[in-house]
Short mmCIF file of C-alpha atoms in Angstrom, two decimals:
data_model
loop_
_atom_site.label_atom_id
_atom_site.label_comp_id
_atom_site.label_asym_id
_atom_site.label_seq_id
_atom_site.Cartn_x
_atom_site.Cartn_y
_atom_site.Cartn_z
CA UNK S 1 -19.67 38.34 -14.65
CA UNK S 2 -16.29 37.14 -13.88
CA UNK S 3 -14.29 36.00 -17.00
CA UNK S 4 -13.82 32.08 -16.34
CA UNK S 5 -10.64 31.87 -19.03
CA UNK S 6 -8.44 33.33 -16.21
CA UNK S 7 -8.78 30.71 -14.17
CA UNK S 8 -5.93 29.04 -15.22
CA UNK S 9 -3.84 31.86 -14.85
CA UNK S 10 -4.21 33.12 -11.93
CA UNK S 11 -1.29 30.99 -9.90
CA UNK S 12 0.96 31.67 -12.54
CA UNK S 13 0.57 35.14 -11.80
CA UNK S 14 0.35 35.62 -8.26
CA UNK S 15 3.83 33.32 -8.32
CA UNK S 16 4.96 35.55 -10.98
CA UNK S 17 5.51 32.20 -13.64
CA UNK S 18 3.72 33.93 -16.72
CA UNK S 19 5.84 35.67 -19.43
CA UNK S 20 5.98 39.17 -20.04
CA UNK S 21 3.81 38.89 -22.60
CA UNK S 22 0.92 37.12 -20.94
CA UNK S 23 1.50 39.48 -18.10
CA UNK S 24 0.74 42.38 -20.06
CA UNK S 25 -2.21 40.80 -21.78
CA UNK S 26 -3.97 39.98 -18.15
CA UNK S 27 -2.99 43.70 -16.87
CA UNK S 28 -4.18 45.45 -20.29
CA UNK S 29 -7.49 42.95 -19.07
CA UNK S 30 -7.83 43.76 -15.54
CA UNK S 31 -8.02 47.55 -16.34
CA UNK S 32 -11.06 46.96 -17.95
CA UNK S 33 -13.00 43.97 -16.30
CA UNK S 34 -13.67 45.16 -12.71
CA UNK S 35 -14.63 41.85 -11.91
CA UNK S 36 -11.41 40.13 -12.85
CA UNK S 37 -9.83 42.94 -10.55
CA UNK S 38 -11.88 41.94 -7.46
CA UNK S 39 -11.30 38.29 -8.06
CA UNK S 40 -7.33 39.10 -8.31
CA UNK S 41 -7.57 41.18 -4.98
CA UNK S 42 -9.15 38.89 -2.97
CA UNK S 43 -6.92 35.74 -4.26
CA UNK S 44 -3.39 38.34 -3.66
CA UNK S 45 -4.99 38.88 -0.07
CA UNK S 46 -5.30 35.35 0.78
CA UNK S 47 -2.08 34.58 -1.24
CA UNK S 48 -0.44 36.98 1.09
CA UNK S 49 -1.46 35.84 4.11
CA UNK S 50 -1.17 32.12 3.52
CA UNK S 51 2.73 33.72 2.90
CA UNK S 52 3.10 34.07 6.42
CA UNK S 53 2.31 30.89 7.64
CA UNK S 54 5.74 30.47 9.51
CA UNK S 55 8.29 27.24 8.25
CA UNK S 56 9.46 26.79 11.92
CA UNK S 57 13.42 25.55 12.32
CA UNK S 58 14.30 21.93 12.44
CA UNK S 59 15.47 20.84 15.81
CA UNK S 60 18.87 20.52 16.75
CA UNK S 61 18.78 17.12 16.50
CA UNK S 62 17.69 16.11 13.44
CA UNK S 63 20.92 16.26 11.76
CA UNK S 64 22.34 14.05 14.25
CA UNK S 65 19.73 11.58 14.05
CA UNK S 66 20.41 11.67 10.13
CA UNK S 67 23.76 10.97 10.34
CA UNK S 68 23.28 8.19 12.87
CA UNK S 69 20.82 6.67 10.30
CA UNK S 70 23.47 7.12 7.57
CA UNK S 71 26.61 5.65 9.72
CA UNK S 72 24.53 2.88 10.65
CA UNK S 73 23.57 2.47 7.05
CA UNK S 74 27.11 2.47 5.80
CA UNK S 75 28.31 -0.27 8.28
CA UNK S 76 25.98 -2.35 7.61
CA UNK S 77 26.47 -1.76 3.61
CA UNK S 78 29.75 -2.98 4.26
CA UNK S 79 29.24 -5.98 6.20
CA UNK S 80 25.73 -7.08 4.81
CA UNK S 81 27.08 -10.06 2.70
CA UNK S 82 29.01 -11.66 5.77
CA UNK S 83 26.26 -11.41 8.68
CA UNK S 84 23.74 -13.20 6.05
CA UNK S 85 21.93 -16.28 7.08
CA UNK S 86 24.16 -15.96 10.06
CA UNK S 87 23.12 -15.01 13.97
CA UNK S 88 20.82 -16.31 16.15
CA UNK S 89 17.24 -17.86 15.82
CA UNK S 90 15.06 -14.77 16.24
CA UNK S 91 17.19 -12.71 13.67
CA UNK S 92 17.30 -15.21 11.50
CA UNK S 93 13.59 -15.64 11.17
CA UNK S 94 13.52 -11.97 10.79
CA UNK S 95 16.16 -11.90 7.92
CA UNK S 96 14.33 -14.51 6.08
CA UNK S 97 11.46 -12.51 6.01
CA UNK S 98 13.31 -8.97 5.54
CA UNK S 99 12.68 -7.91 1.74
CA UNK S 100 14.31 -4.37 3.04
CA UNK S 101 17.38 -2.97 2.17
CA UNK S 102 17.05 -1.53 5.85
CA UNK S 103 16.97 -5.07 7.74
CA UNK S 104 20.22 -6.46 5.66
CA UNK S 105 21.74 -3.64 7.14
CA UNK S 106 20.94 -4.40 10.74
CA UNK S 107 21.86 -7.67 10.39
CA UNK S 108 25.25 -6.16 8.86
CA UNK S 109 25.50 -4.62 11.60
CA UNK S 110 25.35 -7.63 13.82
CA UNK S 111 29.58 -8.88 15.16
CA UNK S 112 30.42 -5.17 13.91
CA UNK S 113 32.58 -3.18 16.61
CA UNK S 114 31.64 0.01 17.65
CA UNK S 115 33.84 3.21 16.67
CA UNK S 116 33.74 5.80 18.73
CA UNK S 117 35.30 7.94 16.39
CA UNK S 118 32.37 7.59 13.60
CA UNK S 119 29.57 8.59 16.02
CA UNK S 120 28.65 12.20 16.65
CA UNK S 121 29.17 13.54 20.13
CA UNK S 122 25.65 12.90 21.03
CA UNK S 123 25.26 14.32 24.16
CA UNK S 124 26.55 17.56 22.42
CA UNK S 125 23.47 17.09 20.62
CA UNK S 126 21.12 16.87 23.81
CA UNK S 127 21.09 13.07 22.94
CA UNK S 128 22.47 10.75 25.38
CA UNK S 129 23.79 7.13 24.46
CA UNK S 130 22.02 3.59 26.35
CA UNK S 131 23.17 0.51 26.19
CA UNK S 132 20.15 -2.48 25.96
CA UNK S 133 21.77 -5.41 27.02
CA UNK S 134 19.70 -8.62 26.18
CA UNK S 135 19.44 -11.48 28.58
CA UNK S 136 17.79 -14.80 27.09
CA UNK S 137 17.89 -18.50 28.48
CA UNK S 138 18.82 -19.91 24.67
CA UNK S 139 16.99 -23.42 25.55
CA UNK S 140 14.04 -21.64 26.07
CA UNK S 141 13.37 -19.53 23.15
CA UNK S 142 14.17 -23.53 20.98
CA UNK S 143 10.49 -24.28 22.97
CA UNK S 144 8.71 -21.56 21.27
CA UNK S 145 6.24 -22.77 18.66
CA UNK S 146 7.35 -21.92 14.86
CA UNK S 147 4.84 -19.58 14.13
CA UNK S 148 5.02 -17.70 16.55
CA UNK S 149 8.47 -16.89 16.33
CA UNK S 150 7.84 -15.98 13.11
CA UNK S 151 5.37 -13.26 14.24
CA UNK S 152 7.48 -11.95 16.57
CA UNK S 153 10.09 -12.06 14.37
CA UNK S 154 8.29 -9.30 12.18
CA UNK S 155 7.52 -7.01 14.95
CA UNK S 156 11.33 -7.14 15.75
CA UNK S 157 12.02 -6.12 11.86
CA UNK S 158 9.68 -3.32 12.54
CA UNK S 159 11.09 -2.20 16.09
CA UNK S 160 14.66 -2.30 14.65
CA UNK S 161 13.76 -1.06 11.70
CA UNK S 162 11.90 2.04 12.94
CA UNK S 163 14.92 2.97 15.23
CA UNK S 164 17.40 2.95 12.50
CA UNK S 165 14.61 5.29 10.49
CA UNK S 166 14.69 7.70 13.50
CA UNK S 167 18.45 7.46 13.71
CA UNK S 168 18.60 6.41 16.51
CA UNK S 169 20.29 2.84 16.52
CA UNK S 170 24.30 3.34 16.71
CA UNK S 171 24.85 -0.13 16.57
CA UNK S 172 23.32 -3.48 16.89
CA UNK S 173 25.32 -7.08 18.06
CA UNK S 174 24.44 -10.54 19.01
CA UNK S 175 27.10 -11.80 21.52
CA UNK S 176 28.05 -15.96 20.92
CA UNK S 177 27.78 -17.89 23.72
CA UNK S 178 30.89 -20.01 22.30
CA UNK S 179 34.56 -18.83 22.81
CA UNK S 180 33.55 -16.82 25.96
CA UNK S 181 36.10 -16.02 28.93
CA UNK S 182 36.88 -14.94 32.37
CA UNK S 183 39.93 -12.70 32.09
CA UNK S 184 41.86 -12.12 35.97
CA UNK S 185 45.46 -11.63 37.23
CA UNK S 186 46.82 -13.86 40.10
CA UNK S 187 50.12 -13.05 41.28
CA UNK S 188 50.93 -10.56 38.26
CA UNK S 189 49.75 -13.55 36.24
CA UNK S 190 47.23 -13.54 33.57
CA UNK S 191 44.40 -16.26 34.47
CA UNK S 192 42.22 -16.78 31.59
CA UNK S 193 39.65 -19.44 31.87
CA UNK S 194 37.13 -20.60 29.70
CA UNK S 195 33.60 -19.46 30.62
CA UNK S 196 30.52 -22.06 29.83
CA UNK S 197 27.96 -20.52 29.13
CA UNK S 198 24.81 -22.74 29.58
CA UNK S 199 22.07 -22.56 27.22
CA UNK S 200 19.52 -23.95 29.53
CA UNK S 201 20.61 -20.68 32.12
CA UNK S 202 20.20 -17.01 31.35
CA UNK S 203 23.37 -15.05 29.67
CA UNK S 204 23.57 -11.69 27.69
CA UNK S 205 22.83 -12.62 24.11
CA UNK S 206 22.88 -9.13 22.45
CA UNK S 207 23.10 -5.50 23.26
CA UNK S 208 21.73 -2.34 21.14
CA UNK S 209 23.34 1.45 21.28
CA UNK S 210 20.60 3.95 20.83
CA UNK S 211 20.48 7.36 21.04
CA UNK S 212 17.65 8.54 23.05
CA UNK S 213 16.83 12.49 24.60
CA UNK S 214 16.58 11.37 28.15
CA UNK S 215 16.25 7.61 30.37
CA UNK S 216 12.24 7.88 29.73
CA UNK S 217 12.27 7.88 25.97
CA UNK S 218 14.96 4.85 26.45
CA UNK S 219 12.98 2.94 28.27
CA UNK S 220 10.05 3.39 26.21
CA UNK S 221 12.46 2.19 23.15
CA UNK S 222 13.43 -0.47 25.29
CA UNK S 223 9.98 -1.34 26.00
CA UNK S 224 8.85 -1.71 22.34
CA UNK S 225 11.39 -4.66 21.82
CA UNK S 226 9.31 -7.78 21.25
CA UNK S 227 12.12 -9.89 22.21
CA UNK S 228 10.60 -8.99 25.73
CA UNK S 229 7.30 -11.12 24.72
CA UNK S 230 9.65 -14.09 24.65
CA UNK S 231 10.64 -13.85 28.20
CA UNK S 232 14.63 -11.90 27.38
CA UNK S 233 15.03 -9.40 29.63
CA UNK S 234 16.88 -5.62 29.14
CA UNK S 235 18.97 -4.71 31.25
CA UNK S 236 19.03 -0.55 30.17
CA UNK S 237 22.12 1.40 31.50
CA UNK S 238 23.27 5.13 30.46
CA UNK S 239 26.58 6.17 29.03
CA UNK S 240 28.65 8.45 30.71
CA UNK S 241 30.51 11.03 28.66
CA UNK S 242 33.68 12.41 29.09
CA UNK S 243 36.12 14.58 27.08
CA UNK S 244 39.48 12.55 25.50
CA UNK S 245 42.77 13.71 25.16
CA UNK G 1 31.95 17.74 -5.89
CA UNK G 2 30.41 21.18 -3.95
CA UNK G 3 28.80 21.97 -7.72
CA UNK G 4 27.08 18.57 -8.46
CA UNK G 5 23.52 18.48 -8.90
CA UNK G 6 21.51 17.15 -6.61
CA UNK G 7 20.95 14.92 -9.55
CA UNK G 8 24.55 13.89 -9.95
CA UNK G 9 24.58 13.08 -6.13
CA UNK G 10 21.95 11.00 -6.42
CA UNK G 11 23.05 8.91 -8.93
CA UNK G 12 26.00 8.51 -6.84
CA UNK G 13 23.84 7.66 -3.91
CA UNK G 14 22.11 4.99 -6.09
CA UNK G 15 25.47 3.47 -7.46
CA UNK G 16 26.30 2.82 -3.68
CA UNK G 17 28.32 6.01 -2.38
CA UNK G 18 25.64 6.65 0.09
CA UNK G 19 27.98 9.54 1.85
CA UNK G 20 26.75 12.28 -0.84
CA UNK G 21 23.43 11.97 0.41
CA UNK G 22 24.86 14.69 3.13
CA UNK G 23 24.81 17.20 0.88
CA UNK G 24 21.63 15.90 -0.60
CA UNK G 25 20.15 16.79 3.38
CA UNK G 26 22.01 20.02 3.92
CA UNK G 27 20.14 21.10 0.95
CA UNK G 28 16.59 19.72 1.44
CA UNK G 29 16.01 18.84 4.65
CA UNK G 30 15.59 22.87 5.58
CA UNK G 31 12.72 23.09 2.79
CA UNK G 32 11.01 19.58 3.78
CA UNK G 33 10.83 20.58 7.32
CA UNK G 34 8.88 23.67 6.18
CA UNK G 35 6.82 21.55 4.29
CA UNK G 36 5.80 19.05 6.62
CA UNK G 37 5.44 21.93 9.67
CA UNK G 38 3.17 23.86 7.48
CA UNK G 39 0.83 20.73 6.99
CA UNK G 40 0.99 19.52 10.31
CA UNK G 41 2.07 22.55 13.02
CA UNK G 42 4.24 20.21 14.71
CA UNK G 43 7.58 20.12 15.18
CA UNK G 44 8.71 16.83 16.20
CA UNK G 45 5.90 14.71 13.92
CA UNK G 46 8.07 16.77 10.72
CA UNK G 47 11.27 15.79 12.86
CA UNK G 48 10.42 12.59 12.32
CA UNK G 49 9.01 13.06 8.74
CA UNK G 50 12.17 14.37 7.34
CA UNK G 51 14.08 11.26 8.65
CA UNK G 52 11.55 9.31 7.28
CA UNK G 53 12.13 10.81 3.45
CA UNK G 54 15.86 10.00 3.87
CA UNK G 55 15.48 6.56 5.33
CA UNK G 56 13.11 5.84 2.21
CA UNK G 57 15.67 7.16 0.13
CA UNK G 58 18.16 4.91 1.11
CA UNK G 59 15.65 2.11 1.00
CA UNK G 60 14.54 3.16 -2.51
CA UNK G 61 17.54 4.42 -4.05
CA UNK G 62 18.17 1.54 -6.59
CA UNK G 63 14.84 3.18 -8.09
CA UNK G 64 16.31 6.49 -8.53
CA UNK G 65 16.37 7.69 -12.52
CA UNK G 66 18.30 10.63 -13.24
CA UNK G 67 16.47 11.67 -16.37
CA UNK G 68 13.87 12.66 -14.45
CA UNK G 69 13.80 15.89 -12.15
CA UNK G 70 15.19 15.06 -8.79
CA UNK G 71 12.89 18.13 -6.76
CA UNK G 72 9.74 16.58 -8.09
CA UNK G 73 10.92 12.92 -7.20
CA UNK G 74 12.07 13.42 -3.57
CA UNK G 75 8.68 15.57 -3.04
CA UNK G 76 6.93 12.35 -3.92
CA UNK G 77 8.72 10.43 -1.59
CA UNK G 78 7.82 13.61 1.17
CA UNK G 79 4.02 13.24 -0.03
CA UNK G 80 4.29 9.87 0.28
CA UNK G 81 5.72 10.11 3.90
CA UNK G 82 2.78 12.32 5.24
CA UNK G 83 0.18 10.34 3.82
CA UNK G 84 1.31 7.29 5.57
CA UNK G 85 1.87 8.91 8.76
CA UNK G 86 -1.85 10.49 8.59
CA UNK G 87 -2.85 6.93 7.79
CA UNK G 88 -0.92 5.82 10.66
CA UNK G 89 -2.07 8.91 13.04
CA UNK G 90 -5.64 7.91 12.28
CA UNK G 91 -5.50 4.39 13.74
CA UNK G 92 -4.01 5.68 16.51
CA UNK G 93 -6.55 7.15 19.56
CA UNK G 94 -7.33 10.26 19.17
CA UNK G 95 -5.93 10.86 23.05
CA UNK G 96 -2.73 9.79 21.63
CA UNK G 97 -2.66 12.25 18.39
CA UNK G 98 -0.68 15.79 18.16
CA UNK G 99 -2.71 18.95 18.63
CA UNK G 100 -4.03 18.97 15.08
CA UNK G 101 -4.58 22.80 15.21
CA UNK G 102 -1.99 24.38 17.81
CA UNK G 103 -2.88 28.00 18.60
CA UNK G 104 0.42 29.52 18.21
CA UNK G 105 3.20 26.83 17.43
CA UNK G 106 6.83 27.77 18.55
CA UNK G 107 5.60 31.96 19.45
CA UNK G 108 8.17 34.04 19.42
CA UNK G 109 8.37 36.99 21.34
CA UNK G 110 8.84 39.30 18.12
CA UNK G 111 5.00 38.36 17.01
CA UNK G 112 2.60 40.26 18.32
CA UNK G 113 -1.05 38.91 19.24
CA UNK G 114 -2.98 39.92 16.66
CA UNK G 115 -0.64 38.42 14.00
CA UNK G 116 -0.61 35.40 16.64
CA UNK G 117 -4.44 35.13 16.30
CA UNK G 118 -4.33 35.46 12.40
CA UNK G 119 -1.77 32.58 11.76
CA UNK G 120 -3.70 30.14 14.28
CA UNK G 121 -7.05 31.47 12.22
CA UNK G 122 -5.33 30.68 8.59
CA UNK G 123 -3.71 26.81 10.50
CA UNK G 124 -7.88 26.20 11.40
CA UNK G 125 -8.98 27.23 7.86
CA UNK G 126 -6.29 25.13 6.63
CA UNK G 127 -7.56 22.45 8.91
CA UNK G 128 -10.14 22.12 7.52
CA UNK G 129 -9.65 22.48 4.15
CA UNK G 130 -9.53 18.99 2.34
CA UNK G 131 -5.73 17.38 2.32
CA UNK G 132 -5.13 17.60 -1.37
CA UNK G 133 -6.34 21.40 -1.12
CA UNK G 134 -4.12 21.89 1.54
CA UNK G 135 -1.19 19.91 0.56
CA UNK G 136 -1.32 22.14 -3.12
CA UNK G 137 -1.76 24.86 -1.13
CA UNK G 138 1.58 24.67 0.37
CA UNK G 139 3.88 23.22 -2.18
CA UNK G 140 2.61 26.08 -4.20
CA UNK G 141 3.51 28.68 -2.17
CA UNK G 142 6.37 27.69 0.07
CA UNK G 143 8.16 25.38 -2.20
CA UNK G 144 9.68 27.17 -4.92
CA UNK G 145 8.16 24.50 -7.27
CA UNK G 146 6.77 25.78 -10.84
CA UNK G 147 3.15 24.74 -11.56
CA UNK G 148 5.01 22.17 -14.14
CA UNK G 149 6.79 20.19 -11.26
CA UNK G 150 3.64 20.29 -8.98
CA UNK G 151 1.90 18.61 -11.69
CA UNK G 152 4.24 15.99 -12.33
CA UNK G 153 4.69 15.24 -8.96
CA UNK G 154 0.70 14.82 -9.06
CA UNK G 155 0.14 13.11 -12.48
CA UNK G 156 -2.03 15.42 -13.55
CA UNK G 157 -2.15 18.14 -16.14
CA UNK G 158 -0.96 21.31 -15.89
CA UNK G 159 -4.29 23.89 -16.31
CA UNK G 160 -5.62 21.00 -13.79
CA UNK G 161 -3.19 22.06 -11.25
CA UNK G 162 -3.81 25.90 -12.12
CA UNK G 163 -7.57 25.91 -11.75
CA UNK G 164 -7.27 23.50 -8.72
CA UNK G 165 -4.49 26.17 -7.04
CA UNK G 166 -7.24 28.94 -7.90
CA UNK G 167 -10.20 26.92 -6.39
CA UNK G 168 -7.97 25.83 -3.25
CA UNK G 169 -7.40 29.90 -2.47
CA UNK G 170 -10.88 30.81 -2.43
CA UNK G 171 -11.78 28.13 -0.29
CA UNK G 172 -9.11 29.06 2.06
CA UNK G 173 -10.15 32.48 2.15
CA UNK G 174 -13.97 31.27 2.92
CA UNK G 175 -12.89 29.14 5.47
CA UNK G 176 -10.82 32.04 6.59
CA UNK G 177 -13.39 34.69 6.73
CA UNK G 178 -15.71 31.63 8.23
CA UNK G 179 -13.62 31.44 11.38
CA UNK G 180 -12.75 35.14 11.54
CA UNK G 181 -16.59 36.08 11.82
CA UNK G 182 -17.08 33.02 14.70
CA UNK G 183 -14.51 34.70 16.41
CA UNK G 184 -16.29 37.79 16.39
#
């Protein structure tokens, strides 16, 4: 008959958390209850061999993909309180409805300026950069019925919102349609001329850095943007790397 | 700075110095990636579950109190993680899911078979051992955590944890001797 009362101690001693005392008092027991001793031997074997299960190493990338998320956190920390309420229709639906600390951070991030200098040397990393470049016909997307902007809306919070969890979002920025202009040089002259950008025609409208291990996993990202369900389009084009002086 | 507690870091994370949680990862993120690979055998799902417990601590860090003991709350937030994901997983096809019982995850050439084919054994008696008897099973074992953090992390008392860790070993080892005599 095995002696019940030890159940409780059994994990403290096979992890070696009871006191000298109590120690003593179980071993002085064991010595003369061989059923106590068969019940510890068989719990130490299995203890033992659950003790090799192996831990396995983190990949290389996770720390990058950490300190991606925590970059792009600390932008947008920084900028939160100026990009609020602002930006265009779709982001503005979804900031409306974002109650997480993560979207005011993306929209933060929105007019921000990449630095190069903040961002790990992904492809170091076995990441590689892509840019998404948006294209939307703005008259368009004022067609759209309310609700379900709104709906799409919330699967954009999601989509962004699981990138920036995986780390993988450098940087996030809608681009105005206002103010825009063609830049050339006639003659050794500078010839810069306003650019009208027509809302009823299609123009880039925003463009997402991500991090992604090769072009299929970007174009699956790519893929998962909602935005797409509204008729935008992505135009999806690699970074090249190169070492700087 | 290189002494603070994790503690102290996180109450500096909280107050809005978000930079010391890099020390808070270079110190965790080794043991929750043995954690998550020991419940799941996969590599990239506890890739992704280790970001996961840092992107909620950002999220949640307004919530962080330092009175109580930082292990036991970030553990929570690593339960927490898994549980949704294997809510998530199991809405998912079953096509789409991770090999829930890889035979030999990440071999290395230094193992021999038979220790091979007694660590994929102990991963199917694991399997199939319920998830709270599995989950105690690991942070009991792997974690470094006393039987008093495991049971605050739970919410439950402290023999409650002790008898369930004793009841949670001897199913294991059923299970285990179960699938050693099929093999057999």
């Amino acid at each position: 008959m095995r002696c019940e009362a030890n159940d409780e101690r059994w994990f403290d001693y096979l992890s070696g958390e009871l006191s000298e005392q109590e120690r003593r008092e179980l071993e002085t027991h064991l010595a003369s209850c061989r059923s106590c001793r068969e019940e510890l031997d068989s719990l130490r074997e299995t203890w033992e061999l659950l003790g090799r299960l192996p831990g396995g190493v983190p990949s290389a990338e996770a720390r990058t993909r950490f300190q991606g998320m925590l970059n792009a956190y600390e932008r947008g920390q920084a900028r939160a309180p100026v990009a609020r309420g602002r930006g265009p229709r779709l982001i503005r639906i979804a900031a409306q409805l974002a109650a997480s600390v993560a979207l005011l951070l993306l929209g933060g991030m929105a007019g921000y300026g990449m630095k190069s200098a903040e961002s790990p040397l992904a492809s170091e990393e076995g990441l590689t950069r892509f840019l998404l470049v948006v294209y939307e016909v703005a008259d368009r997307l004022e067609e759209i019925p309310t609700e379900r902007m709104r709906e799409t809306g919330e699967r954009y919070r999601a989509w962004e919102n699981e990138l920036t969890r995986k780390g993988k979002l450098l940087d996030v920025a809608r681009l105005k349609l206002e103010g825009a202009a063609s830049l050339s040089r006639r003659a050794g002259e500078p010839d810069v001329s306003p650019l009208h950008l027509a809302t009823d025609r299609e123009a880039i409208t925003y463009y997402w850095l991500i991090l992604a291990r090769d072009h299929e996993e970007a174009v699956e990202i790519a893929n998962g943007c909602p935005m797409l369900d509204l008729g935008s389009r992505i135009e999806l084009r690699e970074l090249e790397t190169w070492e700087r002086a | 700075m290189a002494n603070a507690t994790s503690s102290e870091l996180m109450a500096r994370v909280r107050d809005g110095d978000v930079g010391q949680l890099r020390p808070i990862f270079d110190r965790y993120h080794g043991r929750l990636f043995g954690f998550f690979y020991r419940l799941t055998g996969n590599r990239e799902t506890s890739d992704d579950l280790v970001q996961d417990v840092f992107f909620r601590i950002l999220k949640y860090r307004h919530r962080y109190r330092e009175s109580g003991d930082f292990t036991v709350w970030i553990y929570r937030i690593a339960r927490n993680a898994w549980l949704d994901d294997r809510r998530a997983a199991s809405r998912e096809p079953v096509s789409d899911r991770p090999d829930a019982v890889p035979a030999s995850p990440d071999p290395t050439p230094f193992q021999n078979v038979e220790q091979r084919q007694e660590i994929s054994l102990l991963r199917r008696a694991l399997e199939k051992l319920p998830t709270d008897k599995r989950e105690l099973l690991i942070l009991s074992r792997f974690q470094g955590l006393k039987s008093r953090q495991i049971a605050e992390m739970l919410d439950c008392p402290l023999s409650t944890v002790k008898v369930r860790v004793h009841r949670a070993i001897k199913e294991l080892r059923q299970r285990f001797l179960e699938l050693s005599k099929e093999r057999v």
